Amino acid sequence: MLFRSSEVGKGSTFSLILPDGLAETPGTSAERAAELTRQSPVLVVEDEQADLLVAVSLLDAASVRSRQARTLGEARAALAAERPAAVVLDIRFDEGDAWAFLKEIKSSPETAEIPVLVMTATDDEDRALALGAQAFVRKPVDRRNLVRSLLRLLNRKPALDVLHVDDDATARYAVKQMLFGTGQIGRAHV
């Protein structure tokens, strides 16, 4: 919703109210997915610390809670402890077989409906999708591609691009910081 007021010689004021970003798609499955997204974190399974930090910071910027697992054993324990809204899985692991782990997630009745996004440097998108992954993102990770792919899996709307015009640099900075904190903004032009 947009509100505006304008007065000659004094300037204009515009206010924009952004929706919460959760898709309002009819149907029981979509409603369950939206509720799960609000309550459950996304499980990020990544053994490389730098890649884990990148993925988690991107999810944080999109207002998506995350839980991290650096080993497949930690990932199994996390799945047993709390059903995640989705799994972001790196396939290249020093220990264990992440392909077998993906197959395990998708073949179990308890976890088969959990969306899986494979995020890896390998060029095995066809294999990942054949084993049940719903999305594939190649490393190095493109921020926009990862966030949009994950939000699509979580039935959330992608971020908006916003143009904010103000002659006060402090106000521009403050508004930009507020908008990015909502997780709804992809780019803010100030």
Short mmCIF file of C-alpha atoms in Angstrom, two decimals, residues 19-25 33-35 37-38 154-157 184:
data_model
loop_
_atom_site.label_atom_id
_atom_site.label_comp_id
_atom_site.label_asym_id
_atom_site.label_seq_id
_atom_site.Cartn_x
_atom_site.Cartn_y
_atom_site.Cartn_z
CA PRO A 19 3.60 -7.44 2.70
CA ASP A 20 5.27 -10.12 4.81
CA GLY A 21 6.36 -11.98 1.65
CA LEU A 22 4.62 -15.26 2.30
CA ALA A 23 2.70 -16.46 -0.71
CA GLU A 24 -1.03 -16.77 -0.17
CA THR A 25 -1.52 -19.73 -2.47
CA ALA A 33 4.57 -24.96 3.67
CA ALA A 34 4.00 -21.31 4.60
CA GLU A 35 3.42 -22.21 8.26
CA THR A 37 8.58 -21.62 6.83
CA ARG A 38 7.55 -19.30 9.66
CA LEU A 154 9.61 -22.10 0.60
CA ASN A 155 6.62 -20.62 -1.26
CA ARG A 156 7.76 -17.08 -0.50
CA LYS A 157 7.78 -14.16 -2.89
CA GLN A 184 11.90 -8.36 1.01
#
